Amino acid sequence: MTENNTQAVSLQRIVSQLAGNDHIEFEENCGSLFAVVDSKNIISLLTLLRDTPSTHFDMLVDIVGIDSLSLTPITANRFQIVYVLTSTDLGHRICIKVHLPSDTPEIPSVSSVFAVANWLEREVFDQFGIVFQGHPNLKRLLNFQGFAGHPLRKDFPINGRQAIPESEDLLDEMKIKLGKLGKPIESIKIGECGNTLEKETSNDSDPFIVNLGPAHPIVHGILRLLLAVEGETIIAAVPELGYLHRGAEKNCEAGNYHQVIPYTDRMNYASPMMNNIGYCKAVEKMLGIIISEHDMILRVLFCELGRIMDHLLCLGPHLVDLGALTPFWFLFQIREKIYDIMEKYSGARLTYSCVRIGSFPFPLYEGFTDEVESVLKDLAGAIDDVRRLVERNRIFYDRCCNVGAITPHDAIRNGFTGPCLRATGLEYDLRKNKPYYLYETFDFSVVVGTNGDTYDRFFVRVYEMIESVKIIRQAITRIKAMPPDSSVAEGAKKSKGFKKIAPPAGAIYDSTEAANGELGFFIISDGSPKPYRIKVRSPSLCNYSAIESMVEGTMIADLVSIIGSLNVIGGEIDR
């Protein structure tokens, strides 16, 4: 019995004992453990799993909605909900599966157990029409409120696009928030010019309503925030998503497994190859493919280059938001040089799609490692320059220190991962906690902060780039010592057979440590060459889910600093 199987059996026993039910069904597929439970027990079970020391599933990683309409055998329980749970300190993971009937797909909300469930449940409601009883604000998350139907149901046509007749005013949520604060707005109307909100009365006691975004540089994507302010202080905030929602997960169901790869590029376009690699890794796990050591090292190298590219795109514009333009140029010069390398390798400058399930499409070009080493040398100088300019800069310190601070406990409840979580002081990094691609053989440190504020989120990324440089240099040394890997060339020759990939029927969840945190793929195969369901665990969505509590009580200038430090990517949130 393997170590993974031993852990799964032990976990099954503990979960059965906690639930007081020996009849819980357990399934295991490609290392993913599923426990099938009754919907009426979901709140008590998740609470037990979170609070019991022997399990301590303190993080809700994702909630996955599934329509089983086209799966065989067909049963009366058409819908499924899967809760992906992980323990940040014990390291184990489990998927809790619940079957729901076709006619009344309802289940109690677990937003009181895990705060991040608020948005995750809204997404499932939006896409599948599954009702979460007791949810504090059950409304669509990505599609507009007047959308007819639920797009990820199997009987919804893939070409069922709908025009958006008008934008949402968000006043339903804002009025509730202000009412709880004892500051009701007597009369607000939408102004005749765009989305400008105007008060019908001149009552000075009413808060002033500010519409921020979706087309504004400081929201770092196509995001929108409706703010109620008193002076410069934000007393209530209502976020809106979905302006970049393209139905990527629906489109993934229409092509074969390799045709999904270009969609992953367009989620986080700041580090696209990390998305390609994360997806291919999940499919390879379903297929039982173990890639060569050469390819593992090469994927590590590309992932760390992607991490640097992503962090540079976060830090440079963040500094511009705060009024510091000079450091932006120092950082973006390096990013452009990395783009040059990626363009020479992949043939594309922004979205690469040059990873294949099981390999790479072509080998490294001559001089690749020399060019990477040159960029790393330039990066070290740029980091030193930026640190000297801002690390002890009084203005930067005042704009960032103790701004948007979040505790480790609250960060975990809100599903934070990546630099945003590590800035709170929690040393959680999948490269160390759940190592893959031989990361355990590399010498590097996990960078953590202390206060969980904007200052720490900024410098965690700065020092992570330094650690990435160390990893890349080790990878280059190891690649140079290896003979050319034949699997790369063979992957290009066999490209015509890519469409024949058909993983065995089943479901898995697999993840990698992307630049913004845990990037996960929940994949269901029905045994055909097309994926039945692909759910993307977006780190940006979870990291952004706490934005209301983070900005309420701060100033508008603080909001600018907070959003920049979260590094939310619109394409990754909306998909």
Coordinates of C-alpha atoms in Angstrom, one line a residue:
M1 CA 0.0 0.0 0.0
T2 CA 1.4 3.4 -1.0
E3 CA 1.8 6.3 1.4
N4 CA -1.1 8.1 -0.3
N5 CA -3.3 5.1 0.0
T6 CA -2.4 4.8 3.7
Q7 CA -3.3 8.5 4.3
A8 CA -6.6 8.1 2.4
V9 CA -7.6 5.1 4.5
S10 CA -6.7 6.9 7.7
L11 CA -8.7 10.0 6.6
Q12 CA -11.7 7.8 5.7
R13 CA -11.7 6.3 9.2
I14 CA -11.5 9.7 10.9
V15 CA -14.2 11.3 8.8
S16 CA -16.6 8.4 9.4
Q17 CA -16.0 8.6 13.1
L18 CA -16.6 12.4 13.2
A19 CA -19.8 12.1 11.2
G20 CA -21.1 9.3 13.4
N21 CA -21.9 7.4 10.3
D22 CA -20.2 4.3 9.0
H23 CA -22.2 4.4 5.8
I24 CA -20.5 7.4 4.2
E25 CA -19.4 6.3 0.8
F26 CA -15.8 7.0 -0.1
E27 CA -14.4 7.1 -3.6
E28 CA -10.7 7.6 -4.6
N29 CA -9.6 8.6 -8.1
C30 CA -6.0 9.4 -9.1
G31 CA -5.2 10.3 -5.5
S32 CA -8.3 12.5 -4.9
L33 CA -10.4 11.3 -2.0
F34 CA -14.2 11.9 -2.2
A35 CA -16.7 11.4 0.7
V36 CA -20.3 11.3 -0.4
V37 CA -22.6 12.7 2.3
D38 CA -26.2 13.9 2.8
S39 CA -27.0 17.5 2.1
K40 CA -28.8 18.0 5.4
N41 CA -25.6 17.3 7.4
I42 CA -23.3 19.5 5.4
I43 CA -23.0 22.4 7.8
S44 CA -22.3 20.2 10.9
L45 CA -19.9 18.0 9.0
L46 CA -17.8 20.9 7.5
T47 CA -17.7 22.5 11.0
L48 CA -16.5 19.3 12.5
L49 CA -13.9 18.8 9.8
R50 CA -12.7 22.4 10.3
D51 CA -12.6 22.4 14.1
T52 CA -11.4 18.8 15.0
P53 CA -7.6 18.8 15.5
S54 CA -7.1 15.4 13.7
T55 CA -8.6 16.8 10.5
H56 CA -8.4 20.6 10.8
F57 CA -9.6 21.3 7.3
D58 CA -9.3 25.0 7.8
M59 CA -9.6 26.2 4.2
L60 CA -12.4 25.8 1.7
V61 CA -10.5 25.7 -1.5
D62 CA -13.4 25.6 -3.9
I63 CA -17.1 24.7 -4.5
V64 CA -17.8 22.8 -7.7
G65 CA -21.2 22.6 -9.3
I66 CA -21.9 19.6 -11.5
D67 CA -24.8 18.7 -13.8
S68 CA -24.9 14.9 -14.3
L69 CA -27.6 15.1 -17.0
S70 CA -25.3 13.5 -19.6
L71 CA -23.5 11.1 -17.4
T72 CA -24.4 7.4 -17.1
P73 CA -26.1 5.9 -15.3
I74 CA -28.8 8.7 -15.2
T75 CA -30.4 9.0 -11.8
A76 CA -32.9 11.2 -10.1
N77 CA -30.1 13.2 -8.5
R78 CA -29.1 15.3 -11.5
F79 CA -26.9 17.8 -9.6
Q80 CA -23.9 17.5 -7.5
I81 CA -21.9 19.9 -5.2
V82 CA -18.3 19.1 -4.4
Y83 CA -16.6 21.0 -1.5
V84 CA -12.8 20.9 -1.9
L85 CA -11.2 21.2 1.6
T86 CA -7.6 21.3 2.6
S87 CA -5.6 21.6 5.9
T88 CA -2.9 24.2 5.7
D89 CA -0.9 22.7 8.6
L90 CA -1.6 18.9 8.3
G91 CA -1.3 18.9 4.5
H92 CA -4.2 16.5 3.7
R93 CA -7.1 17.2 1.3
I94 CA -10.6 15.8 0.8
C95 CA -13.5 16.4 -1.5
I96 CA -17.0 16.3 0.0
K97 CA -19.6 15.4 -2.5
V98 CA -23.4 15.9 -2.2
H99 CA -26.1 14.7 -4.6
L100 CA -29.1 16.9 -5.2
P101 CA -32.4 16.1 -6.9
S102 CA -33.3 17.4 -10.3
D103 CA -36.6 19.1 -9.3
T104 CA -35.4 21.0 -6.2
P105 CA -31.7 21.4 -6.1
E106 CA -31.2 23.0 -2.7
I107 CA -28.6 22.8 0.0
P108 CA -27.8 24.8 3.1
S109 CA -25.3 27.6 2.7
V110 CA -21.9 27.1 4.4
S111 CA -21.0 30.8 4.2
S112 CA -21.2 30.9 8.0
V113 CA -18.5 28.2 8.2
F114 CA -16.2 29.6 5.5
A115 CA -16.5 33.2 4.5
V116 CA -15.2 32.5 0.9
A117 CA -18.3 30.3 0.4
N118 CA -20.3 33.5 0.0
W119 CA -19.0 34.2 -3.6
L120 CA -18.3 30.5 -4.4
E121 CA -22.0 29.6 -3.7
R122 CA -23.2 32.6 -5.7
E123 CA -21.1 31.4 -8.7
V124 CA -22.7 27.9 -8.5
F125 CA -26.2 29.5 -8.2
D126 CA -25.5 31.7 -11.2
Q127 CA -24.2 28.9 -13.4
F128 CA -26.4 25.9 -12.3
G129 CA -29.4 27.4 -10.5
I130 CA -28.7 25.5 -7.3
V131 CA -30.2 27.3 -4.3
F132 CA -28.2 27.8 -1.1
Q133 CA -30.6 28.1 1.7
G134 CA -29.7 30.8 4.2
H135 CA -27.2 32.5 2.0
P136 CA -26.9 36.2 3.0
N137 CA -27.0 37.6 -0.6
L138 CA -27.9 34.9 -3.1
K139 CA -27.7 36.6 -6.5
R140 CA -25.8 36.0 -9.7
L141 CA -22.0 36.6 -9.5
L142 CA -20.6 36.5 -13.1
N143 CA -23.7 36.9 -15.4
F144 CA -26.0 39.9 -15.3
Q145 CA -29.0 39.6 -13.1
G146 CA -31.5 39.4 -15.9
F147 CA -29.8 36.5 -17.6
A148 CA -32.3 33.8 -18.5
G149 CA -31.2 30.2 -17.6
H150 CA -28.1 28.8 -16.1
P151 CA -25.2 28.4 -18.7
L152 CA -23.3 25.5 -17.2
R153 CA -26.3 23.2 -17.2
K154 CA -25.9 20.6 -19.9
D155 CA -29.2 21.5 -21.6
F156 CA -28.1 25.1 -22.0
P157 CA -26.9 25.7 -25.6
I158 CA -23.2 26.7 -26.0
N159 CA -24.3 29.5 -28.4
G160 CA -27.0 30.8 -26.0
R161 CA -25.6 34.3 -25.7
Q162 CA -27.7 37.1 -24.5
A163 CA -27.5 40.9 -24.8
I164 CA -27.2 42.9 -21.6
P165 CA -29.9 45.6 -21.8
E166 CA -28.6 47.8 -19.0
S167 CA -25.9 47.9 -16.3
E168 CA -26.7 47.0 -12.7
D169 CA -27.0 49.9 -10.3
L170 CA -26.1 47.7 -7.3
L171 CA -28.4 49.9 -5.1
D172 CA -30.3 46.9 -3.7
E173 CA -27.1 45.8 -1.9
M174 CA -26.0 49.3 -1.0
K175 CA -29.3 50.3 0.6
I176 CA -29.2 47.2 2.8
K177 CA -25.7 48.0 3.9
L178 CA -26.4 51.6 4.7
G179 CA -29.6 50.6 6.5
K180 CA -27.6 48.4 8.8
L181 CA -25.4 51.4 9.5
G182 CA -28.4 53.5 10.3
K183 CA -27.7 55.7 7.3
P184 CA -30.6 55.1 4.9
I185 CA -30.6 56.9 1.6
E186 CA -34.0 58.4 1.0
S187 CA -33.8 58.8 -2.7
I188 CA -31.2 57.9 -5.2
K189 CA -31.5 57.7 -9.0
I190 CA -29.3 56.8 -11.9
G191 CA -28.1 59.9 -13.6
E192 CA -28.7 60.5 -17.3
C193 CA -25.0 60.3 -18.1
G194 CA -23.7 56.8 -18.0
N195 CA -23.6 55.1 -14.5
T196 CA -23.2 58.3 -12.5
L197 CA -25.2 58.2 -9.4
E198 CA -27.0 61.4 -8.3
K199 CA -29.0 62.2 -5.3
E200 CA -32.4 63.7 -5.8
T201 CA -32.2 65.7 -2.6
S202 CA -29.5 67.9 -1.2
N203 CA -29.6 66.3 2.3
D204 CA -26.0 66.7 3.5
S205 CA -26.5 63.8 6.0
D206 CA -26.7 61.3 3.2
P207 CA -23.5 59.5 2.3
F208 CA -22.0 60.4 -1.1
I209 CA -22.2 57.6 -3.7
V210 CA -19.1 57.0 -5.8
N211 CA -19.0 54.6 -8.7
L212 CA -15.4 53.3 -9.3
G213 CA -14.8 51.3 -12.4
P214 CA -15.2 49.0 -14.3
A215 CA -13.0 50.9 -16.8
H216 CA -10.5 52.6 -14.5
P217 CA -6.7 52.1 -14.2
I218 CA -6.7 51.6 -10.4
V219 CA -9.1 48.6 -10.4
H220 CA -6.4 46.6 -12.3
G221 CA -8.9 44.8 -14.5
I222 CA -12.5 45.1 -15.5
L223 CA -13.9 45.4 -12.0
R224 CA -16.4 47.7 -10.4
L225 CA -17.0 49.0 -6.9
L226 CA -19.9 51.1 -5.7
L227 CA -18.8 53.1 -2.7
A228 CA -20.6 55.1 -0.1
V229 CA -18.3 57.6 1.4
E230 CA -18.4 60.2 4.1
G231 CA -15.7 62.7 3.3
E232 CA -12.8 60.5 2.2
T233 CA -13.8 57.5 4.3
I234 CA -15.5 54.5 2.7
I235 CA -18.4 53.4 4.9
A236 CA -19.8 50.7 2.5
A237 CA -18.6 49.0 -0.6
V238 CA -20.4 46.7 -3.1
P239 CA -18.2 45.0 -5.7
E240 CA -19.4 43.7 -9.0
L241 CA -17.7 41.1 -11.2
G242 CA -18.4 39.6 -14.6
Y243 CA -17.4 42.3 -17.0
L244 CA -14.8 39.9 -18.5
H245 CA -16.8 36.7 -18.2
R246 CA -16.4 34.8 -21.4
G247 CA -17.9 31.4 -20.5
A248 CA -14.5 29.7 -20.7
E249 CA -15.6 26.6 -18.7
K250 CA -18.6 26.1 -21.0
N251 CA -16.3 26.4 -24.0
C252 CA -14.0 23.8 -22.5
E253 CA -16.7 21.2 -22.8
A254 CA -16.9 21.6 -26.6
G255 CA -13.3 20.7 -27.5
N256 CA -10.9 18.0 -26.8
Y257 CA -8.4 18.1 -24.0
H258 CA -5.6 19.8 -25.9
Q259 CA -8.0 22.4 -27.3
V260 CA -8.6 23.6 -23.7
I261 CA -5.0 24.9 -23.4
P262 CA -5.6 28.2 -25.1
Y263 CA -8.4 29.1 -22.7
T264 CA -6.0 28.7 -19.8
D265 CA -3.7 31.3 -21.3
R266 CA -6.5 33.9 -21.2
M267 CA -7.3 33.5 -17.5
N268 CA -4.1 35.0 -16.0
Y269 CA -2.5 36.7 -19.0
A270 CA 0.2 38.0 -16.7
S271 CA 1.8 34.5 -16.3
P272 CA 0.0 32.4 -19.0
M273 CA 2.4 29.5 -19.1
M274 CA 1.8 28.8 -15.4
N275 CA -1.9 28.2 -16.4
N276 CA -0.9 25.9 -19.3
I277 CA 1.3 23.9 -17.0
G278 CA -1.2 23.6 -14.2
Y279 CA -3.9 22.4 -16.5
C280 CA -1.7 19.9 -18.3
K281 CA -0.4 18.6 -14.9
A282 CA -4.0 17.8 -13.9
V283 CA -4.8 16.0 -17.1
E284 CA -1.6 14.0 -16.9
K285 CA -2.6 13.0 -13.4
M286 CA -5.9 11.6 -14.8
L287 CA -4.0 9.8 -17.5
G288 CA -1.4 8.4 -15.2
I289 CA 1.4 10.1 -17.2
I290 CA 4.6 10.8 -15.5
I291 CA 6.7 13.3 -17.5
S292 CA 10.4 13.0 -17.8
E293 CA 12.8 14.7 -15.3
H294 CA 14.0 17.0 -18.1
D295 CA 10.4 18.2 -18.7
M296 CA 9.8 18.6 -14.9
I297 CA 12.9 20.8 -14.5
L298 CA 11.9 22.8 -17.7
R299 CA 8.4 23.3 -16.3
V300 CA 9.8 24.6 -13.1
L301 CA 12.0 27.0 -15.0
F302 CA 9.1 28.4 -17.0
C303 CA 6.8 28.6 -13.9
E304 CA 9.4 30.7 -12.0
L305 CA 9.9 32.9 -15.0
G306 CA 6.1 33.3 -15.1
R307 CA 6.1 34.1 -11.4
I308 CA 8.6 36.9 -11.9
M309 CA 6.6 38.3 -14.9
D310 CA 3.4 38.3 -12.8
H311 CA 5.1 39.9 -9.8
L312 CA 6.6 42.6 -12.0
L313 CA 3.2 43.4 -13.5
C314 CA 1.8 43.7 -10.0
L315 CA 4.5 45.8 -8.4
G316 CA 5.2 48.2 -11.3
P317 CA 1.6 49.5 -11.8
H318 CA 1.0 49.4 -8.0
L319 CA 3.8 51.9 -7.6
V320 CA 2.3 54.0 -10.4
D321 CA -1.0 54.0 -8.5
L322 CA 0.8 55.4 -5.5
G323 CA 2.6 58.1 -7.6
A324 CA 6.0 56.5 -8.1
L325 CA 6.7 56.3 -11.8
T326 CA 10.4 55.8 -12.0
P327 CA 10.5 52.3 -10.3
F328 CA 7.8 51.2 -12.9
W329 CA 10.3 51.6 -15.7
F330 CA 13.0 49.7 -13.9
L331 CA 10.7 46.7 -13.4
F332 CA 9.0 46.8 -16.8
Q333 CA 12.3 46.8 -18.7
I334 CA 13.0 43.4 -17.2
R335 CA 9.5 42.1 -18.0
E336 CA 9.9 43.1 -21.7
K337 CA 13.2 41.1 -21.8
I338 CA 11.5 38.0 -20.5
Y339 CA 8.7 38.6 -23.1
D340 CA 11.4 38.5 -25.8
I341 CA 12.6 35.1 -24.5
M342 CA 9.1 33.7 -24.4
E343 CA 8.4 35.0 -27.9
K344 CA 11.5 33.4 -29.3
Y345 CA 10.5 30.1 -27.7
S346 CA 6.8 30.0 -28.3
G347 CA 6.2 32.2 -31.2
A348 CA 3.8 34.4 -29.3
R349 CA 4.3 37.3 -27.0
L350 CA 1.4 37.2 -24.6
T351 CA -0.6 33.9 -24.8
Y352 CA 1.7 31.0 -25.5
S353 CA -0.2 27.7 -25.5
C354 CA 3.1 25.9 -26.0
V355 CA 2.8 23.2 -23.3
R356 CA 1.4 19.8 -24.3
I357 CA -0.2 17.1 -22.2
G358 CA 2.8 14.9 -21.5
S359 CA 5.6 17.1 -22.9
F360 CA 6.5 20.3 -24.7
P361 CA 6.0 20.8 -28.5
F362 CA 9.6 21.7 -29.2
P363 CA 13.0 21.9 -27.5
L364 CA 14.8 25.0 -26.3
Y365 CA 16.4 27.2 -28.9
E366 CA 20.1 27.6 -28.9
G367 CA 21.3 30.3 -26.5
F368 CA 18.1 30.1 -24.4
T369 CA 19.8 29.5 -21.0
D370 CA 22.4 32.2 -21.7
E371 CA 19.6 34.8 -22.4
V372 CA 17.7 33.7 -19.2
E373 CA 20.9 34.1 -17.1
S374 CA 21.4 37.6 -18.6
V375 CA 17.9 38.6 -17.7
L376 CA 18.3 37.3 -14.1
K377 CA 21.4 39.4 -13.7
D378 CA 19.5 42.5 -14.9
L379 CA 16.6 41.7 -12.6
A380 CA 18.8 41.6 -9.5
G381 CA 20.0 45.1 -10.3
A382 CA 16.4 46.4 -10.9
I383 CA 15.2 44.9 -7.6
D384 CA 18.1 46.6 -5.8
D385 CA 17.2 49.9 -7.4
V386 CA 13.5 49.6 -6.5
R387 CA 14.2 48.6 -2.9
R388 CA 16.5 51.6 -2.4
L389 CA 13.7 53.9 -3.8
V390 CA 10.7 52.6 -1.9
E391 CA 11.6 50.2 1.0
R392 CA 12.2 53.1 3.5
N393 CA 10.4 55.8 1.6
R394 CA 8.2 57.8 3.9
I395 CA 5.4 58.3 1.4
F396 CA 5.4 54.7 0.4
Y397 CA 5.5 53.5 4.0
D398 CA 2.6 55.8 5.0
R399 CA 0.5 54.6 2.0
C400 CA 1.1 50.9 2.6
C401 CA 1.9 50.1 6.2
N402 CA -1.1 49.0 8.3
V403 CA -3.3 49.5 5.3
G404 CA -5.7 46.7 4.3
A405 CA -4.3 44.4 7.0
I406 CA -5.8 41.0 7.4
T407 CA -5.1 38.3 10.1
P408 CA -4.0 34.7 9.2
H409 CA -7.3 33.4 10.5
D410 CA -9.4 35.8 8.4
A411 CA -7.2 35.2 5.3
I412 CA -7.7 31.4 5.6
R413 CA -11.5 31.8 6.1
N414 CA -11.6 33.9 2.9
G415 CA -9.6 31.4 0.9
F416 CA -6.5 33.5 0.5
T417 CA -3.5 31.7 -1.0
G418 CA -0.2 32.8 -2.5
P419 CA 1.6 36.0 -1.5
C420 CA -1.6 37.5 0.0
L421 CA -1.8 34.6 2.5
R422 CA 2.0 34.4 3.1
A423 CA 2.0 38.2 3.9
T424 CA 0.0 37.4 7.0
G425 CA 2.9 35.3 8.3
L426 CA 1.5 31.8 7.4
E427 CA 4.2 29.8 5.6
Y428 CA 1.9 28.0 3.1
D429 CA 3.2 27.3 -0.3
L430 CA 2.3 24.3 -2.4
R431 CA 5.8 24.0 -3.7
K432 CA 6.8 23.1 -0.1
N433 CA 3.6 21.8 1.4
K434 CA 2.6 19.6 -1.5
P435 CA 5.7 19.5 -3.7
Y436 CA 5.5 18.6 -7.4
Y437 CA 7.9 18.6 -10.3
L438 CA 10.8 17.9 -8.0
Y439 CA 10.4 21.2 -6.2
E440 CA 11.5 19.4 -3.0
T441 CA 15.0 19.0 -4.5
F442 CA 15.5 22.8 -5.1
D443 CA 17.0 25.0 -2.5
F444 CA 14.7 28.0 -1.9
S445 CA 12.9 29.7 1.0
V446 CA 9.2 30.5 1.5
V447 CA 8.9 34.3 2.0
V448 CA 6.4 35.4 4.6
G449 CA 5.4 38.8 6.1
T450 CA 4.2 39.7 9.6
N451 CA 1.3 42.2 9.4
G452 CA -0.7 41.0 6.4
D453 CA -0.9 44.6 5.1
T454 CA -0.3 46.2 1.8
Y455 CA 3.4 46.8 2.6
D456 CA 4.0 43.1 3.4
R457 CA 2.1 41.9 0.3
F458 CA 4.3 44.2 -1.8
F459 CA 7.6 43.0 -0.4
V460 CA 6.6 39.3 -0.2
R461 CA 6.5 39.5 -4.0
V462 CA 9.8 41.4 -4.2
Y463 CA 11.6 38.7 -2.2
E464 CA 9.8 35.9 -3.9
M465 CA 11.3 37.1 -7.2
I466 CA 14.7 36.7 -5.5
E467 CA 13.9 33.2 -4.5
S468 CA 12.6 32.5 -8.1
V469 CA 16.0 33.6 -9.4
K470 CA 17.7 31.0 -7.2
I471 CA 15.3 28.3 -8.4
I472 CA 15.8 29.2 -12.1
R473 CA 19.6 29.2 -11.8
Q474 CA 19.5 25.7 -10.2
A475 CA 17.2 24.5 -13.0
I476 CA 19.5 25.8 -15.7
T477 CA 22.5 24.0 -14.1
R478 CA 20.5 20.8 -14.0
I479 CA 19.3 21.1 -17.6
K480 CA 22.8 21.8 -18.9
A481 CA 23.9 18.6 -17.2
M482 CA 21.2 16.5 -18.9
P483 CA 21.3 15.1 -22.5
P484 CA 18.7 16.6 -24.8
D485 CA 15.3 15.1 -24.0
S486 CA 13.8 13.1 -26.8
S487 CA 10.3 13.4 -25.4
V488 CA 10.1 17.0 -26.4
A489 CA 10.9 16.3 -30.1
E490 CA 8.5 13.3 -30.1
G491 CA 5.7 15.5 -28.6
A492 CA 5.9 17.7 -31.7
K493 CA 5.9 14.7 -34.1
K494 CA 2.8 13.2 -32.5
S495 CA 0.8 16.4 -32.4
K496 CA -1.8 14.8 -34.8
G497 CA -2.7 12.3 -32.1
F498 CA -3.5 14.8 -29.4
K499 CA -7.2 14.7 -30.1
K500 CA -7.2 11.0 -29.2
I501 CA -6.5 11.7 -25.5
A502 CA -9.3 10.3 -23.4
P503 CA -8.8 9.9 -19.6
P504 CA -10.7 7.1 -17.9
A505 CA -14.1 8.1 -16.4
G506 CA -13.7 9.8 -13.1
A507 CA -13.0 13.1 -11.3
I508 CA -9.9 14.7 -9.8
Y509 CA -8.8 17.9 -8.3
D510 CA -5.2 19.0 -8.8
S511 CA -3.4 22.3 -8.2
T512 CA -0.2 24.2 -8.5
E513 CA 1.3 27.2 -6.8
A514 CA 0.7 29.9 -9.4
A515 CA 1.8 33.5 -9.0
N516 CA -1.3 34.6 -7.2
G517 CA -1.8 31.4 -5.2
E518 CA -3.4 28.0 -5.6
L519 CA -4.5 27.5 -9.2
G520 CA -6.7 24.4 -9.2
F521 CA -8.5 22.3 -11.9
F522 CA -11.4 20.1 -11.0
I523 CA -11.8 17.8 -14.0
I524 CA -14.6 15.3 -14.7
S525 CA -14.0 12.7 -17.5
D526 CA -16.8 10.6 -19.0
G527 CA -14.2 8.5 -20.8
S528 CA -14.6 10.5 -24.1
P529 CA -12.0 12.7 -25.8
K530 CA -13.9 15.8 -24.6
P531 CA -13.8 16.9 -20.9
Y532 CA -17.3 16.6 -19.3
R533 CA -16.6 19.4 -16.8
I534 CA -13.6 21.6 -16.0
K535 CA -13.9 23.9 -13.0
V536 CA -11.1 26.4 -12.5
R537 CA -10.1 27.3 -8.9
S538 CA -9.2 30.9 -9.4
P539 CA -6.8 32.3 -6.8
S540 CA -7.7 35.9 -7.8
L541 CA -11.4 35.3 -7.1
C542 CA -10.8 34.0 -3.6
N543 CA -8.2 36.7 -2.8
Y544 CA -10.6 39.4 -3.9
S545 CA -13.6 37.9 -2.0
A546 CA -12.7 39.9 1.2
I547 CA -12.5 43.3 -0.6
E548 CA -15.6 44.7 1.1
S549 CA -14.3 44.1 4.7
M550 CA -10.8 45.2 3.7
V551 CA -11.8 48.6 2.3
E552 CA -14.8 49.6 4.5
G553 CA -13.5 52.0 7.1
T554 CA -10.5 53.1 5.1
M555 CA -10.0 56.1 2.8
I556 CA -10.4 56.0 -1.0
A557 CA -6.6 56.5 -1.3
D558 CA -6.2 53.3 0.8
L559 CA -8.5 51.4 -1.5
V560 CA -6.2 52.2 -4.4
S561 CA -3.3 50.8 -2.4
I562 CA -5.2 47.7 -1.3
I563 CA -6.4 46.6 -4.7
G564 CA -2.9 47.0 -6.2
S565 CA -1.4 44.8 -3.5
L566 CA -4.0 42.0 -4.1
N567 CA -3.0 41.8 -7.8
V568 CA -6.4 40.6 -8.9
I569 CA -6.5 39.6 -12.6
G570 CA -9.9 40.1 -14.2
G571 CA -9.6 37.2 -16.7
E572 CA -8.8 34.8 -13.8
I573 CA -11.7 36.0 -11.7
D574 CA -14.4 36.0 -14.4
R575 CA -13.1 33.3 -16.7

